[in-house]
Coordinates of C-alpha atoms in Angstrom, one line a residue:
M29 CA -56.2 247.5 238.4
A30 CA -57.0 245.0 235.4
L31 CA -57.8 242.2 236.7
W32 CA -57.3 238.8 235.8
K33 CA -61.4 237.8 236.0
P34 CA -63.8 240.3 238.1
D35 CA -63.6 241.5 241.4
P36 CA -64.4 239.9 244.2
S37 CA -66.9 242.5 244.8
F38 CA -69.2 242.7 241.5
Y39 CA -72.1 241.0 241.9
P40 CA -74.1 239.8 238.4
S41 CA -78.0 239.4 240.6
P42 CA -79.5 241.8 244.1
K43 CA -79.8 238.3 245.0
M44 CA -75.8 237.8 244.6
A45 CA -74.8 240.4 246.1
M46 CA -76.2 240.3 249.7
Q47 CA -75.1 237.0 250.5
A48 CA -71.9 239.2 250.0
P49 CA -69.8 239.3 254.1
P50 CA -71.2 242.2 256.0
E51 CA -69.4 245.3 255.5
R52 CA -66.0 246.1 258.1
H53 CA -65.4 249.4 257.3
A54 CA -67.1 252.5 255.7
Y55 CA -65.8 256.3 254.3
V56 CA -67.3 259.0 254.8
A57 CA -67.3 262.5 254.2
A58 CA -66.0 265.3 256.8
L59 CA -66.3 268.7 255.7
N60 CA -65.1 271.6 258.0
Y61 CA -66.4 274.8 255.4
G62 CA -67.4 277.4 257.1
R63 CA -66.5 276.8 260.5
N64 CA -62.6 276.2 260.6
D65 CA -59.4 277.2 258.1
Q66 CA -59.6 273.3 257.6
P67 CA -59.5 270.9 255.2
D68 CA -62.5 268.7 254.7
A69 CA -61.3 264.8 254.5
I70 CA -62.2 261.7 254.7
C71 CA -63.0 259.5 257.7
V72 CA -62.4 255.5 257.9
V73 CA -65.0 254.0 260.5
D74 CA -64.8 251.0 261.9
L75 CA -68.1 248.9 260.9
D76 CA -66.2 245.1 262.9
E77 CA -68.3 244.4 265.1
S78 CA -65.4 242.1 266.6
S79 CA -63.5 244.5 266.8
G80 CA -62.4 246.7 269.8
S81 CA -62.4 250.0 267.8
Y82 CA -65.9 249.0 266.5
G83 CA -67.8 252.3 266.2
T84 CA -64.7 254.6 265.8
V85 CA -62.8 256.1 263.4
L86 CA -60.2 255.0 262.4
N87 CA -58.2 257.2 259.9
K88 CA -58.9 260.5 258.4
M89 CA -57.3 261.7 255.7
D90 CA -57.4 265.4 254.8
L91 CA -57.1 266.5 251.9
P92 CA -54.4 269.5 250.8
N93 CA -56.7 271.9 249.8
V94 CA -58.6 274.2 252.1
G95 CA -63.0 274.9 251.1
D96 CA -63.8 272.4 249.0
E97 CA -67.5 271.2 250.8
L98 CA -66.9 267.4 250.5
H99 CA -70.8 265.7 249.6
H100 CA -71.3 262.5 247.9
F101 CA -69.2 260.2 246.2
G102 CA -69.0 257.0 244.7
W103 CA -67.2 254.1 243.1
N104 CA -64.9 253.7 239.6
A105 CA -66.4 250.6 239.5
C106 CA -68.9 247.6 240.5
S107 CA -71.1 245.2 239.6
S108 CA -72.2 246.9 236.3
A109 CA -69.0 245.8 235.0
L110 CA -70.6 243.0 234.7
C111 CA -73.1 244.3 232.2
P112 CA -72.4 241.9 228.8
F113 CA -72.5 245.1 227.1
A114 CA -69.9 246.3 229.6
P115 CA -66.4 246.6 227.6
H116 CA -63.9 246.4 230.8
P117 CA -65.4 243.3 232.6
H118 CA -61.8 243.5 234.8
L119 CA -61.9 246.7 237.2
E120 CA -61.4 247.3 240.3
R121 CA -63.5 248.2 243.1
R122 CA -60.6 250.3 244.2
Y123 CA -60.6 254.5 243.8
L124 CA -63.2 256.4 246.2
V125 CA -64.2 259.4 243.1
V126 CA -64.8 262.6 245.1
P127 CA -65.8 265.4 244.4
G128 CA -66.0 269.1 246.0
I129 CA -69.3 270.6 245.0
R130 CA -68.5 273.5 246.4
S131 CA -64.6 273.7 244.3
S132 CA -64.9 272.5 241.2
R133 CA -62.2 270.0 242.1
L134 CA -62.2 266.4 242.0
Y135 CA -59.8 263.3 244.5
I136 CA -60.2 260.2 242.9
I137 CA -58.4 257.8 246.5
D138 CA -57.2 254.7 245.9
T139 CA -58.2 252.1 249.3
K140 CA -55.6 250.2 248.7
P141 CA -53.4 248.5 249.4
D142 CA -54.6 249.0 253.3
P143 CA -58.0 249.8 253.3
T144 CA -58.1 251.5 256.2
K145 CA -55.4 254.0 255.0
P146 CA -56.5 255.8 251.6
H147 CA -54.3 257.9 249.7
I148 CA -54.9 260.5 247.2
A149 CA -54.0 259.3 243.5
K150 CA -54.6 262.3 241.2
V151 CA -56.4 265.2 241.6
I152 CA -58.4 267.4 239.4
E153 CA -57.9 270.1 238.8
P154 CA -61.1 272.9 239.2
E155 CA -59.9 274.4 236.3
E156 CA -59.2 271.5 233.9
M157 CA -62.2 270.1 235.2
M158 CA -64.6 273.2 233.8
A159 CA -62.9 273.2 230.9
K160 CA -63.3 269.6 229.5
S161 CA -66.8 269.0 230.9
G162 CA -68.3 272.2 230.9
Y163 CA -70.0 271.7 233.9
S164 CA -68.7 273.1 237.9
R165 CA -70.7 272.1 240.6
P166 CA -70.3 267.9 241.0
H167 CA -72.6 266.2 242.8
T168 CA -73.2 262.2 242.2
V169 CA -71.0 259.8 240.8
H170 CA -72.1 256.7 239.5
C171 CA -70.1 253.4 238.3
G172 CA -71.5 252.9 235.2
P173 CA -70.3 249.5 232.2
D174 CA -68.7 251.8 229.8
A175 CA -67.1 254.8 232.5
I176 CA -67.6 257.1 235.8
Y177 CA -70.8 259.1 235.6
I178 CA -71.2 262.4 237.7
S179 CA -73.3 264.9 237.9
A180 CA -72.5 269.0 237.7
M181 CA -75.0 271.6 239.7
G182 CA -74.1 274.4 237.1
S183 CA -72.7 275.3 234.1
A184 CA -68.5 276.0 233.6
N185 CA -69.0 280.0 234.3
G186 CA -71.7 279.4 237.9
E187 CA -75.0 280.1 236.4
D188 CA -75.9 280.7 232.5
G189 CA -75.6 277.7 231.5
P190 CA -77.6 274.5 232.1
G191 CA -75.8 271.4 234.9
G192 CA -76.0 268.6 233.7
I193 CA -73.8 265.0 233.4
F194 CA -69.7 264.6 232.2
M195 CA -67.8 261.3 232.4
L196 CA -64.8 259.9 233.5
D197 CA -62.5 257.0 231.7
H198 CA -62.9 254.3 234.0
F199 CA -58.9 253.8 234.1
S200 CA -56.9 257.2 233.1
F201 CA -59.9 259.7 235.3
E202 CA -59.5 261.8 232.8
V203 CA -62.5 264.1 232.1
K204 CA -63.6 262.2 229.0
G205 CA -66.3 265.5 228.3
P206 CA -69.8 266.0 228.3
W207 CA -72.4 263.4 228.7
E208 CA -75.5 265.1 227.1
I209 CA -76.0 265.0 223.2
G210 CA -79.9 266.3 222.8
R211 CA -80.9 268.1 225.9
G212 CA -83.8 269.7 225.1
D213 CA -85.1 272.2 228.4
Q214 CA -83.2 270.1 230.7
E215 CA -81.7 273.2 232.4
L216 CA -81.7 272.2 236.2
A217 CA -79.9 269.5 237.9
Y218 CA -78.8 267.1 240.6
D219 CA -79.1 262.9 241.0
F220 CA -79.4 260.8 238.1
W221 CA -79.7 257.4 238.1
W222 CA -80.8 254.3 235.9
H223 CA -82.8 251.6 234.0
L224 CA -79.3 249.2 232.2
A225 CA -81.6 247.2 231.2
E226 CA -84.1 249.6 228.9
D227 CA -81.1 252.7 228.1
V228 CA -82.5 254.3 229.9
L229 CA -81.0 257.3 231.6
V230 CA -83.5 259.3 235.3
S231 CA -82.6 262.7 236.1
S232 CA -83.3 265.2 238.5
E233 CA -83.5 268.8 239.4
W234 CA -82.1 271.0 242.6
A235 CA -81.5 274.4 242.5
K236 CA -78.1 276.4 240.1
P237 CA -75.9 277.4 243.0
H238 CA -77.3 280.8 243.7
Q239 CA -79.8 278.5 245.0
F240 CA -77.7 276.7 247.4
E241 CA -74.6 277.7 247.7
N242 CA -74.9 280.6 250.0
G243 CA -78.4 278.9 251.3
L244 CA -81.6 278.1 250.9
V245 CA -83.3 281.6 248.8
P246 CA -86.6 282.3 250.6
E247 CA -87.9 284.1 248.0
D248 CA -86.7 281.3 244.7
L249 CA -88.7 279.1 247.0
L250 CA -91.9 280.0 247.9
A251 CA -92.1 281.8 243.8
N252 CA -91.9 277.6 242.9
K253 CA -88.7 278.8 241.0
Y254 CA -86.2 275.1 242.8
G255 CA -86.8 271.8 240.2
H256 CA -90.1 269.8 240.0
R257 CA -89.2 267.8 237.1
L258 CA -88.3 263.9 236.3
H259 CA -86.2 263.6 233.2
F260 CA -86.0 260.8 230.8
W261 CA -84.0 259.8 229.0
D262 CA -82.3 257.4 226.3
L263 CA -79.0 256.8 228.4
R264 CA -77.8 255.5 224.7
K265 CA -78.3 257.8 222.2
R266 CA -78.0 260.7 225.4
K267 CA -81.0 262.3 224.1
L268 CA -83.4 263.6 226.6
A269 CA -86.6 261.1 225.5
Q270 CA -89.7 262.6 227.9
T271 CA -89.7 264.7 230.2
I272 CA -92.6 264.4 233.8
D273 CA -93.3 268.2 235.5
L274 CA -94.6 266.7 238.9
G275 CA -96.8 270.4 239.4
A276 CA -94.6 273.3 240.7
E277 CA -94.8 273.3 244.2
H278 CA -93.6 270.5 244.9
Q279 CA -89.6 272.1 244.8
M280 CA -86.9 270.4 244.8
V281 CA -86.4 266.5 243.6
L282 CA -84.0 265.4 244.9
E283 CA -83.4 261.4 245.4
L284 CA -83.5 258.5 243.0
R285 CA -84.0 254.6 243.6
P286 CA -84.2 252.4 240.7
A287 CA -85.5 248.9 241.3
H288 CA -82.2 247.7 241.0
D289 CA -84.2 244.3 240.0
P290 CA -83.4 244.3 235.9
R291 CA -87.0 243.8 235.2
K292 CA -88.7 246.2 237.1
S293 CA -88.6 249.5 235.2
Y294 CA -90.1 251.7 238.1
G295 CA -88.7 253.9 241.2
F296 CA -88.7 256.4 243.4
A297 CA -88.1 259.6 243.9
G298 CA -88.4 261.8 246.3
V299 CA -89.6 265.9 246.8
V300 CA -88.2 268.1 249.4
I301 CA -91.3 269.9 250.6
S302 CA -94.2 270.7 248.9
T303 CA -94.6 274.9 249.4
E304 CA -99.1 274.6 249.2
D305 CA -98.8 272.6 253.4
L306 CA -94.1 272.0 254.1
S307 CA -95.4 268.0 252.8
A308 CA -92.5 266.6 252.0
S309 CA -93.1 263.8 249.6
I310 CA -92.2 259.9 248.0
W311 CA -93.8 259.2 243.6
L312 CA -93.2 256.6 241.8
W313 CA -91.6 256.2 238.4
H314 CA -93.5 254.0 236.5
Q315 CA -94.0 252.3 232.7
K316 CA -97.8 252.5 231.1
D317 CA -99.0 252.2 227.4
G318 CA -95.1 252.2 226.3
E319 CA -95.3 256.1 228.6
W320 CA -94.2 257.4 231.0
K321 CA -96.0 257.9 234.5
M322 CA -95.2 259.5 237.6
D323 CA -97.9 259.0 240.8
K324 CA -97.5 260.9 244.4
V325 CA -97.2 256.6 247.1
I326 CA -96.4 258.9 249.9
T327 CA -97.2 262.0 252.1
I328 CA -94.8 263.1 255.2
P329 CA -96.6 266.1 256.4
P330 CA -95.2 269.2 258.8
V331 CA -95.2 269.4 262.5
P332 CA -96.8 272.0 264.3
A333 CA -94.8 274.4 266.2
A334 CA -94.4 276.9 268.7
E335 CA -92.8 279.9 267.0
E336 CA -89.6 280.1 269.5
E337 CA -88.3 276.3 269.1
L338 CA -88.3 277.1 265.4
P339 CA -85.3 278.8 264.0
P340 CA -85.6 281.6 262.3
A341 CA -87.0 280.9 258.3
L342 CA -89.8 278.5 259.6
K343 CA -90.9 281.3 262.4
P344 CA -93.8 282.2 260.3
F345 CA -95.1 278.9 259.0
A346 CA -95.9 277.8 263.2
A347 CA -94.7 274.7 262.0
V348 CA -91.4 272.1 261.1
P349 CA -91.1 270.3 257.4
P350 CA -90.7 266.7 256.9
L351 CA -87.6 268.2 254.8
V352 CA -87.4 264.6 252.9
S353 CA -83.7 264.8 252.1
D354 CA -82.3 261.4 251.4
I355 CA -84.1 257.6 250.5
D356 CA -82.4 255.0 250.3
L357 CA -84.3 251.5 249.0
S358 CA -82.5 247.9 250.7
L359 CA -80.9 245.9 247.3
D360 CA -84.2 243.8 247.4
D361 CA -86.5 246.1 246.2
R362 CA -88.8 245.6 250.1
F363 CA -87.9 248.2 252.1
L364 CA -87.3 252.2 251.4
Y365 CA -86.0 254.3 254.0
I366 CA -87.0 257.9 253.8
S367 CA -85.1 260.8 256.2
C368 CA -86.7 263.9 257.5
W369 CA -83.8 265.9 258.3
G370 CA -86.0 268.2 259.8
T371 CA -88.2 266.3 262.0
G372 CA -85.4 264.1 263.6
E373 CA -87.4 260.8 261.6
L374 CA -86.0 258.3 260.3
L375 CA -89.3 256.0 258.5
Q376 CA -89.2 252.8 257.2
Y377 CA -91.7 251.8 254.2
D378 CA -92.3 248.2 252.5
V379 CA -92.7 248.3 249.3
S380 CA -93.4 245.0 247.9
D381 CA -96.2 246.5 246.2
P382 CA -94.1 249.9 244.3
L383 CA -98.2 251.4 244.4
N384 CA -99.6 251.0 247.3
P385 CA -96.2 250.9 250.6
K386 CA -96.7 250.0 254.0
L387 CA -95.0 252.2 256.9
V388 CA -93.5 249.2 258.9
G389 CA -90.8 251.3 261.4
K390 CA -89.4 254.6 263.3
V391 CA -86.7 255.6 264.1
A392 CA -86.1 259.0 266.1
I393 CA -83.0 261.0 266.5
G394 CA -82.2 264.6 266.8
G395 CA -85.1 266.7 264.4
I396 CA -85.5 270.8 264.6
V397 CA -87.0 271.0 267.4
N398 CA -86.6 267.3 269.1
K399 CA -83.4 267.5 268.8
K400 CA -83.1 264.4 270.3
A401 CA -80.2 261.7 272.1
H402 CA -78.8 259.1 271.8
P403 CA -78.4 257.2 274.4
K404 CA -74.3 257.2 273.5
S405 CA -74.5 261.4 272.5
D406 CA -73.9 264.1 274.9
G407 CA -77.1 264.7 274.9
P408 CA -79.6 266.3 272.5
L409 CA -78.2 266.3 269.1
L410 CA -78.6 268.8 266.5
G411 CA -79.2 267.5 262.6
G412 CA -81.7 264.6 261.2
P413 CA -81.6 261.8 259.3
Q414 CA -79.5 262.8 256.1
M415 CA -77.7 260.6 254.2
V416 CA -78.8 256.5 254.4
E417 CA -76.8 253.9 253.0
I418 CA -77.9 250.1 253.7
S419 CA -75.3 247.3 253.8
R420 CA -76.2 244.8 251.3
D421 CA -77.3 242.6 253.4
G422 CA -79.8 244.8 254.0
K423 CA -80.0 244.0 257.5
R424 CA -78.0 247.3 258.7
V425 CA -79.0 250.7 257.8
Y426 CA -76.5 253.6 259.0
F427 CA -76.8 257.7 258.2
T428 CA -75.1 260.8 259.3
N429 CA -76.5 264.3 259.4
S430 CA -74.9 267.4 257.8
L431 CA -77.7 268.2 254.7
Y432 CA -75.2 271.3 253.2
S433 CA -72.7 273.4 255.4
T434 CA -74.5 276.5 254.5
W435 CA -78.2 275.0 254.9
D436 CA -77.4 273.2 258.4
D437 CA -77.4 276.4 259.8
Q438 CA -79.9 278.2 258.7
F439 CA -82.2 275.2 259.8
Y440 CA -79.7 274.6 263.1
P441 CA -79.0 278.1 263.7
D442 CA -77.5 276.6 267.3
K443 CA -74.1 275.0 265.1
M444 CA -74.2 271.9 264.7
G445 CA -71.2 269.1 265.2
G446 CA -71.2 266.3 263.2
W447 CA -72.3 262.2 264.1
M448 CA -73.2 258.8 262.0
V449 CA -75.8 256.3 264.0
K450 CA -76.7 252.8 263.0
V451 CA -80.3 251.3 262.7
N452 CA -80.6 247.6 262.6
V453 CA -83.0 246.2 260.4
N454 CA -86.6 243.6 261.4
P455 CA -86.7 240.8 258.9
D456 CA -89.9 241.2 258.3
G457 CA -90.2 245.5 258.6
G458 CA -88.9 247.4 261.6
M459 CA -86.2 248.7 262.9
D460 CA -84.0 249.8 266.0
L461 CA -82.7 252.3 267.4
D462 CA -78.4 250.3 268.0
P463 CA -77.3 251.9 271.4
D464 CA -73.6 251.1 270.7
F465 CA -73.1 252.7 268.3
F466 CA -72.4 256.5 267.8
V467 CA -70.1 258.5 266.1
D468 CA -69.1 261.4 266.8
F469 CA -67.4 263.9 264.3
G470 CA -66.8 266.8 267.4
E471 CA -67.5 269.7 264.6
T472 CA -66.8 268.6 261.8
R473 CA -69.7 267.4 260.2
V474 CA -70.6 264.5 258.1
H475 CA -72.4 264.1 254.8
Q476 CA -71.8 261.0 251.9
I477 CA -71.1 256.8 253.3
R478 CA -69.3 254.8 252.0
L479 CA -69.4 250.7 252.8
E480 CA -66.9 247.9 252.6
G481 CA -67.5 246.1 248.5
G482 CA -70.8 248.1 248.2
D483 CA -73.7 249.5 248.8
A484 CA -78.0 249.1 247.9
S485 CA -76.9 253.0 246.6
T486 CA -73.6 251.9 244.7
D487 CA -74.2 248.8 242.6
S488 CA -75.8 248.5 238.7
F489 CA -76.9 244.8 238.4
C490 CA -77.7 243.5 234.9
Y491 CA -79.6 240.4 236.5
P492 CA -82.8 239.5 237.9
S493 CA -82.7 237.6 241.2

């Protein structure tokens, strides 16, 4: 796993990463929870346009247990290993760290010697993970310069404690323990990322396990009991430095996307829904006078709909909320992509001026009411744009359609199957759905995508472009 020279897929700057060769395959988290007695899997999808098997599943690696519920996952190492203070510059981007968010089990999956035929190298059972970390329901994985960082939604006993972040050793994959030393009043957890040059970690809030495992709890949502704060931490001291409350009505502050250029101290956060008007929103964090500030820079309104077209959870509102469930930022910090899982739209904003985003592209597919088909799909599609991944050069965007098993069934009660599509991006803005790329996973649902050699939501950089 240690190399004499840095892994060739590590790049000092975002600009250098954008010059990398195109990805040839993707790893996709596939889940079967609540559908059958089959285990979840990691699927390998062919992305090489010159290949005879382009747009198909090359391999499906079934896990040994049933009921893990794969969700997010990530690489063991990435470009952050090149940071000047990184203790292990000769790590190798080789292993996928794959949590089961429902089982609290961690899989370490080796992508060598054949990257299209991954295999399990190690399993960290729930009892060990919880005993050593103090947490359960692992979620986001980030390859840090000094360790592998993983967020977790619950405490070890499930409910009576805060969610947070724990670390794995880069080499042995042993659980090192919880990351936080001084957490203040932080209680809820979800996503996190950082500004490495500023020694700042940013974390967001979703919910506790009882608020999501069996589906959205409408009473808790209407009472504004889901997360609505963003936390800023001293990364070196591992202590909470500042918290910003977006307002209780802004429920579920989920995905975080900081600028990739280390000279820029700003980033974007996505809010799923407002309990005031069902809108979704994007917020910009930035520094002003030595403090972190948050500004709402994008508002996405709901779409009116007839009651008979809506699932039971939405009938009283006579509208479809956008339900922004993922965002992603291109490596040049120019385009922000927003998944509107409810309305079935992927939006593209030019954020060259981050305080004044401009809508420049839109693709429609799926959606609670429209169920818009793909040219290669067999009829209408359930689900909508959900987990988004951008190629390093910014020319291709891939996305899948499943949010979380029980939430899928609440908002798409006709039992969605899994699919993955691709969008081709115009250099100056605008995008088009690729009519020839449609991967049908059958009744198996799909969530996170990781691209060969890295992507726009994996790597962190310490050198400016």
